[in-house]
Amino acid sequence: MAKKNINYYTLFIEAAGYSCDEARELKNAVENFDGNLLAKNIQMIHTIEHTADEKKHVLMENLSQEFITPIEREDIVSLAQELDDVTDAIEEIFQSMYMYNAQNTTQEAIEFAHIILKSCECIRELMTEIENFKKSKVIKDIIIRLNDFEDEGDRLYMKTMRELYMNTDDPLKIIIWSRLYQKFEDCCDHCENVAKVVEGVIMKNS
């Protein structure tokens, strides 16, 4: 099969766009919660995630035949994987809500969804800058913002878990929501991991 001429940076932007699509669906799902729609939501999210996986496959297949790459090969692989992990993490939130048969939402879940959407939008902005990272005047500020969102997620997670254990008598509710909040927090971590890879690229090429 002949190697396709692709732009890795364009694929990074597209991958970030899929995360944004999922994050918007997550925000809508928790703000307008309906447990009866979770199965339908999962199908929609899986379609987005599957499309993202296909684009990642194109990238990896092309990379295996590429002799010269715009940045180091391992950095392309790492960035593609971290972007894919974000889409996977959002899908896992939906899957967990369905598996644990969540019957309601919480204000904290809504706050997490907002943080995740802001993080994904920040990642997309970051991907538009990485091609010209040596000349970009905003890329470091974007990375700082992304780190700040992860810190916000950490603080929300600690506060939420403490309040859950202090104020909830139902053991099943504690189990369900402690696991769901962990999924939300994990997603925030995956978003920050994208920034860490980009920071590494900048350090290697400065």
mmCIF file of C-alpha atoms in Angstrom:
data_model
loop_
_atom_site.group_PDB
_atom_site.id
_atom_site.type_symbol
_atom_site.label_atom_id
_atom_site.label_comp_id
_atom_site.label_asym_id
_atom_site.label_seq_id
_atom_site.Cartn_x
_atom_site.Cartn_y
_atom_site.Cartn_z
ATOM 1 C CA MET A 1 0.000 0.000 0.000
ATOM 2 C CA ALA A 2 1.409 3.388 -0.982
ATOM 3 C CA LYS A 3 2.131 5.831 1.772
ATOM 4 C CA LYS A 4 -0.350 8.685 1.968
ATOM 5 C CA ASN A 5 0.875 12.233 2.308
ATOM 6 C CA ILE A 6 -0.624 13.420 5.566
ATOM 7 C CA ASN A 7 -0.129 16.371 7.834
ATOM 8 C CA TYR A 8 0.419 15.130 11.376
ATOM 9 C CA TYR A 9 -0.498 18.494 12.828
ATOM 10 C CA THR A 10 -3.838 18.456 11.023
ATOM 11 C CA LEU A 11 -4.553 15.010 12.462
ATOM 12 C CA PHE A 12 -3.687 16.277 15.944
ATOM 13 C CA ILE A 13 -6.188 19.121 15.531
ATOM 14 C CA GLU A 14 -8.829 16.681 14.297
ATOM 15 C CA ALA A 15 -8.179 14.361 17.256
ATOM 16 C CA ALA A 16 -8.609 17.255 19.663
ATOM 17 C CA GLY A 17 -11.834 18.138 17.868
ATOM 18 C CA TYR A 18 -13.241 14.677 18.554
ATOM 19 C CA SER A 19 -12.491 15.144 22.239
ATOM 20 C CA CYS A 20 -14.359 18.452 22.153
ATOM 21 C CA ASP A 21 -17.338 16.765 20.490
ATOM 22 C CA GLU A 22 -17.427 14.135 23.223
ATOM 23 C CA ALA A 23 -16.961 16.702 25.979
ATOM 24 C CA ARG A 24 -19.918 18.738 24.708
ATOM 25 C CA GLU A 25 -22.057 15.594 24.737
ATOM 26 C CA LEU A 26 -20.905 14.867 28.292
ATOM 27 C CA LYS A 27 -21.779 18.362 29.466
ATOM 28 C CA ASN A 28 -25.212 18.103 27.873
ATOM 29 C CA ALA A 29 -25.800 14.632 29.324
ATOM 30 C CA VAL A 30 -25.061 15.608 32.929
ATOM 31 C CA GLU A 31 -26.833 18.968 32.718
ATOM 32 C CA ASN A 32 -29.967 17.383 31.237
ATOM 33 C CA PHE A 33 -29.642 13.965 32.821
ATOM 34 C CA ASP A 34 -31.908 11.153 31.677
ATOM 35 C CA GLY A 35 -30.847 7.653 32.663
ATOM 36 C CA ASN A 36 -33.021 6.227 29.906
ATOM 37 C CA LEU A 37 -30.841 7.931 27.302
ATOM 38 C CA LEU A 38 -27.495 6.588 28.539
ATOM 39 C CA ALA A 39 -27.481 3.627 26.135
ATOM 40 C CA LYS A 40 -28.155 5.988 23.222
ATOM 41 C CA ASN A 41 -25.474 8.370 24.504
ATOM 42 C CA ILE A 42 -22.953 5.538 24.627
ATOM 43 C CA GLN A 43 -23.640 4.663 20.987
ATOM 44 C CA MET A 44 -23.150 8.279 19.945
ATOM 45 C CA ILE A 45 -19.923 8.620 21.917
ATOM 46 C CA HIS A 46 -18.612 5.304 20.619
ATOM 47 C CA THR A 47 -19.160 6.502 17.051
ATOM 48 C CA ILE A 48 -17.019 9.568 17.760
ATOM 49 C CA GLU A 49 -14.375 7.484 19.543
ATOM 50 C CA HIS A 50 -14.288 4.949 16.688
ATOM 51 C CA THR A 51 -13.755 7.726 14.138
ATOM 52 C CA ALA A 52 -10.913 9.083 16.273
ATOM 53 C CA ASP A 53 -9.376 5.598 16.419
ATOM 54 C CA GLU A 54 -9.517 5.296 12.639
ATOM 55 C CA LYS A 55 -7.693 8.613 12.240
ATOM 56 C CA LYS A 56 -5.080 7.468 14.743
ATOM 57 C CA HIS A 57 -4.633 4.264 12.724
ATOM 58 C CA VAL A 58 -4.008 6.323 9.577
ATOM 59 C CA LEU A 59 -1.418 8.370 11.449
ATOM 60 C CA MET A 60 0.381 5.317 12.848
ATOM 61 C CA GLU A 61 0.343 3.488 9.508
ATOM 62 C CA ASN A 62 1.829 6.505 7.751
ATOM 63 C CA LEU A 63 4.402 7.012 10.493
ATOM 64 C CA SER A 64 5.650 3.437 10.128
ATOM 65 C CA GLN A 65 6.646 4.245 6.524
ATOM 66 C CA GLU A 66 7.946 7.761 7.121
ATOM 67 C CA PHE A 67 11.683 8.420 6.989
ATOM 68 C CA ILE A 68 11.599 12.095 7.926
ATOM 69 C CA THR A 69 9.122 13.430 10.481
ATOM 70 C CA PRO A 70 8.404 17.036 11.535
ATOM 71 C CA ILE A 71 9.136 16.200 15.181
ATOM 72 C CA GLU A 72 10.674 13.086 16.695
ATOM 73 C CA ARG A 73 8.823 9.888 15.893
ATOM 74 C CA GLU A 74 8.298 8.952 19.544
ATOM 75 C CA ASP A 75 6.793 12.376 20.246
ATOM 76 C CA ILE A 76 4.264 11.912 17.454
ATOM 77 C CA VAL A 77 3.355 8.504 18.873
ATOM 78 C CA SER A 78 3.090 9.863 22.424
ATOM 79 C CA LEU A 79 0.944 12.812 21.409
ATOM 80 C CA ALA A 80 -1.355 10.653 19.279
ATOM 81 C CA GLN A 81 -1.744 8.222 22.180
ATOM 82 C CA GLU A 82 -2.458 10.917 24.771
ATOM 83 C CA LEU A 83 -5.068 12.527 22.519
ATOM 84 C CA ASP A 84 -6.657 9.115 22.035
ATOM 85 C CA ASP A 85 -6.618 8.547 25.798
ATOM 86 C CA VAL A 86 -8.725 11.685 26.292
ATOM 87 C CA THR A 87 -11.452 10.451 23.948
ATOM 88 C CA ASP A 88 -11.303 7.032 25.610
ATOM 89 C CA ALA A 89 -11.573 8.592 29.080
ATOM 90 C CA ILE A 90 -14.728 10.524 28.188
ATOM 91 C CA GLU A 91 -16.264 7.383 26.713
ATOM 92 C CA GLU A 92 -15.444 5.539 29.949
ATOM 93 C CA ILE A 93 -17.424 8.107 31.948
ATOM 94 C CA PHE A 94 -20.521 7.360 29.877
ATOM 95 C CA GLN A 95 -19.931 3.619 30.112
ATOM 96 C CA SER A 96 -19.534 3.828 33.885
ATOM 97 C CA MET A 97 -22.725 5.847 34.332
ATOM 98 C CA TYR A 98 -24.545 3.175 32.337
ATOM 99 C CA MET A 99 -22.934 0.179 34.087
ATOM 100 C CA TYR A 100 -23.572 1.575 37.567
ATOM 101 C CA ASN A 101 -27.128 2.464 36.526
ATOM 102 C CA ALA A 102 -26.801 6.093 37.617
ATOM 103 C CA GLN A 103 -30.254 7.451 38.381
ATOM 104 C CA ASN A 104 -29.378 11.101 38.779
ATOM 105 C CA THR A 105 -26.674 13.660 38.293
ATOM 106 C CA THR A 106 -24.942 15.921 40.797
ATOM 107 C CA GLN A 107 -23.757 19.497 40.767
ATOM 108 C CA GLU A 108 -20.206 18.191 41.119
ATOM 109 C CA ALA A 109 -20.580 16.016 38.019
ATOM 110 C CA ILE A 110 -21.748 19.085 36.115
ATOM 111 C CA GLU A 111 -18.729 21.042 37.364
ATOM 112 C CA PHE A 112 -16.406 18.230 36.274
ATOM 113 C CA ALA A 113 -18.023 18.180 32.829
ATOM 114 C CA HIS A 114 -17.416 21.919 32.475
ATOM 115 C CA ILE A 115 -13.744 21.487 33.420
ATOM 116 C CA ILE A 116 -13.345 18.654 30.923
ATOM 117 C CA LEU A 117 -14.935 20.690 28.127
ATOM 118 C CA LYS A 118 -12.710 23.688 28.885
ATOM 119 C CA SER A 119 -9.690 21.371 28.937
ATOM 120 C CA CYS A 120 -10.579 19.796 25.589
ATOM 121 C CA GLU A 121 -11.105 23.196 23.990
ATOM 122 C CA CYS A 122 -7.735 24.231 25.383
ATOM 123 C CA ILE A 123 -6.142 21.098 23.906
ATOM 124 C CA ARG A 124 -7.584 21.926 20.497
ATOM 125 C CA GLU A 125 -6.162 25.433 20.781
ATOM 126 C CA LEU A 126 -2.824 23.915 21.767
ATOM 127 C CA MET A 127 -2.837 21.637 18.723
ATOM 128 C CA THR A 128 -3.305 24.635 16.418
ATOM 129 C CA GLU A 129 -0.107 26.135 17.831
ATOM 130 C CA ILE A 130 2.192 23.117 17.955
ATOM 131 C CA GLU A 131 3.186 23.203 14.278
ATOM 132 C CA ASN A 132 4.842 26.589 14.817
ATOM 133 C CA PHE A 133 5.698 26.131 18.481
ATOM 134 C CA LYS A 134 9.107 27.776 18.091
ATOM 135 C CA LYS A 135 7.497 31.057 16.999
ATOM 136 C CA SER A 136 4.257 30.838 18.972
ATOM 137 C CA LYS A 137 3.759 33.580 21.532
ATOM 138 C CA VAL A 138 0.824 31.871 23.229
ATOM 139 C CA ILE A 139 1.684 28.174 23.436
ATOM 140 C CA LYS A 140 3.200 28.385 26.918
ATOM 141 C CA ASP A 141 0.172 30.296 28.200
ATOM 142 C CA ILE A 142 -2.121 27.612 26.768
ATOM 143 C CA ILE A 143 -0.124 24.917 28.566
ATOM 144 C CA ILE A 144 -0.402 26.861 31.825
ATOM 145 C CA ARG A 145 -4.176 27.139 31.373
ATOM 146 C CA LEU A 146 -4.426 23.414 30.765
ATOM 147 C CA ASN A 147 -2.424 22.722 33.919
ATOM 148 C CA ASP A 148 -4.698 25.093 35.833
ATOM 149 C CA PHE A 149 -7.776 23.177 34.683
ATOM 150 C CA GLU A 150 -6.231 19.945 35.955
ATOM 151 C CA ASP A 151 -5.509 21.596 39.305
ATOM 152 C CA GLU A 152 -9.126 22.751 39.395
ATOM 153 C CA GLY A 153 -10.200 19.159 38.785
ATOM 154 C CA ASP A 154 -7.955 17.908 41.598
ATOM 155 C CA ARG A 155 -9.414 20.394 44.059
ATOM 156 C CA LEU A 156 -12.953 19.545 43.020
ATOM 157 C CA TYR A 157 -12.230 15.824 43.369
ATOM 158 C CA MET A 158 -10.864 16.130 46.911
ATOM 159 C CA LYS A 159 -13.726 18.384 48.010
ATOM 160 C CA THR A 160 -16.353 16.188 46.392
ATOM 161 C CA MET A 161 -15.025 12.921 47.796
ATOM 162 C CA ARG A 162 -14.803 14.359 51.305
ATOM 163 C CA GLU A 163 -18.384 15.628 51.145
ATOM 164 C CA LEU A 164 -19.580 12.320 49.685
ATOM 165 C CA TYR A 165 -18.180 10.324 52.600
ATOM 166 C CA MET A 166 -19.238 12.870 55.206
ATOM 167 C CA ASN A 167 -22.804 13.466 54.050
ATOM 168 C CA THR A 168 -23.971 10.232 52.407
ATOM 169 C CA ASP A 169 -25.493 7.379 54.391
ATOM 170 C CA ASP A 170 -26.298 5.095 51.473
ATOM 171 C CA PRO A 171 -23.271 2.785 50.945
ATOM 172 C CA LEU A 172 -24.302 1.957 47.370
ATOM 173 C CA LYS A 173 -24.448 5.637 46.462
ATOM 174 C CA ILE A 174 -20.987 6.118 47.960
ATOM 175 C CA ILE A 175 -19.586 3.256 45.884
ATOM 176 C CA ILE A 176 -21.219 4.411 42.647
ATOM 177 C CA TRP A 177 -20.307 8.062 42.911
ATOM 178 C CA SER A 178 -16.800 7.526 44.235
ATOM 179 C CA ARG A 179 -16.095 5.468 41.111
ATOM 180 C CA LEU A 180 -17.780 7.958 38.817
ATOM 181 C CA TYR A 181 -15.917 10.913 40.308
ATOM 182 C CA GLN A 182 -12.682 8.971 39.853
ATOM 183 C CA LYS A 183 -13.475 8.609 36.148
ATOM 184 C CA PHE A 184 -14.073 12.346 35.859
ATOM 185 C CA GLU A 185 -10.805 13.095 37.641
ATOM 186 C CA ASP A 186 -8.895 10.579 35.509
ATOM 187 C CA CYS A 187 -10.146 12.377 32.411
ATOM 188 C CA CYS A 188 -8.788 15.677 33.725
ATOM 189 C CA ASP A 189 -5.416 13.976 34.248
ATOM 190 C CA HIS A 190 -5.387 12.665 30.681
ATOM 191 C CA CYS A 191 -6.012 16.192 29.408
ATOM 192 C CA GLU A 192 -3.001 17.463 31.321
ATOM 193 C CA ASN A 193 -0.873 14.629 29.927
ATOM 194 C CA VAL A 194 -1.298 16.149 26.462
ATOM 195 C CA ALA A 195 0.278 19.347 27.770
ATOM 196 C CA LYS A 196 3.174 17.363 29.253
ATOM 197 C CA VAL A 197 3.981 15.802 25.879
ATOM 198 C CA VAL A 198 3.922 19.199 24.181
ATOM 199 C CA GLU A 199 6.168 20.615 26.912
ATOM 200 C CA GLY A 200 8.601 17.798 26.193
ATOM 201 C CA VAL A 201 8.610 18.626 22.489
ATOM 202 C CA ILE A 202 9.343 22.272 23.262
ATOM 203 C CA MET A 203 12.173 21.358 25.647
ATOM 204 C CA LYS A 204 13.819 19.022 23.126
ATOM 205 C CA ASN A 205 13.737 21.616 20.370
ATOM 206 C CA SER A 206 14.588 24.793 22.279
#
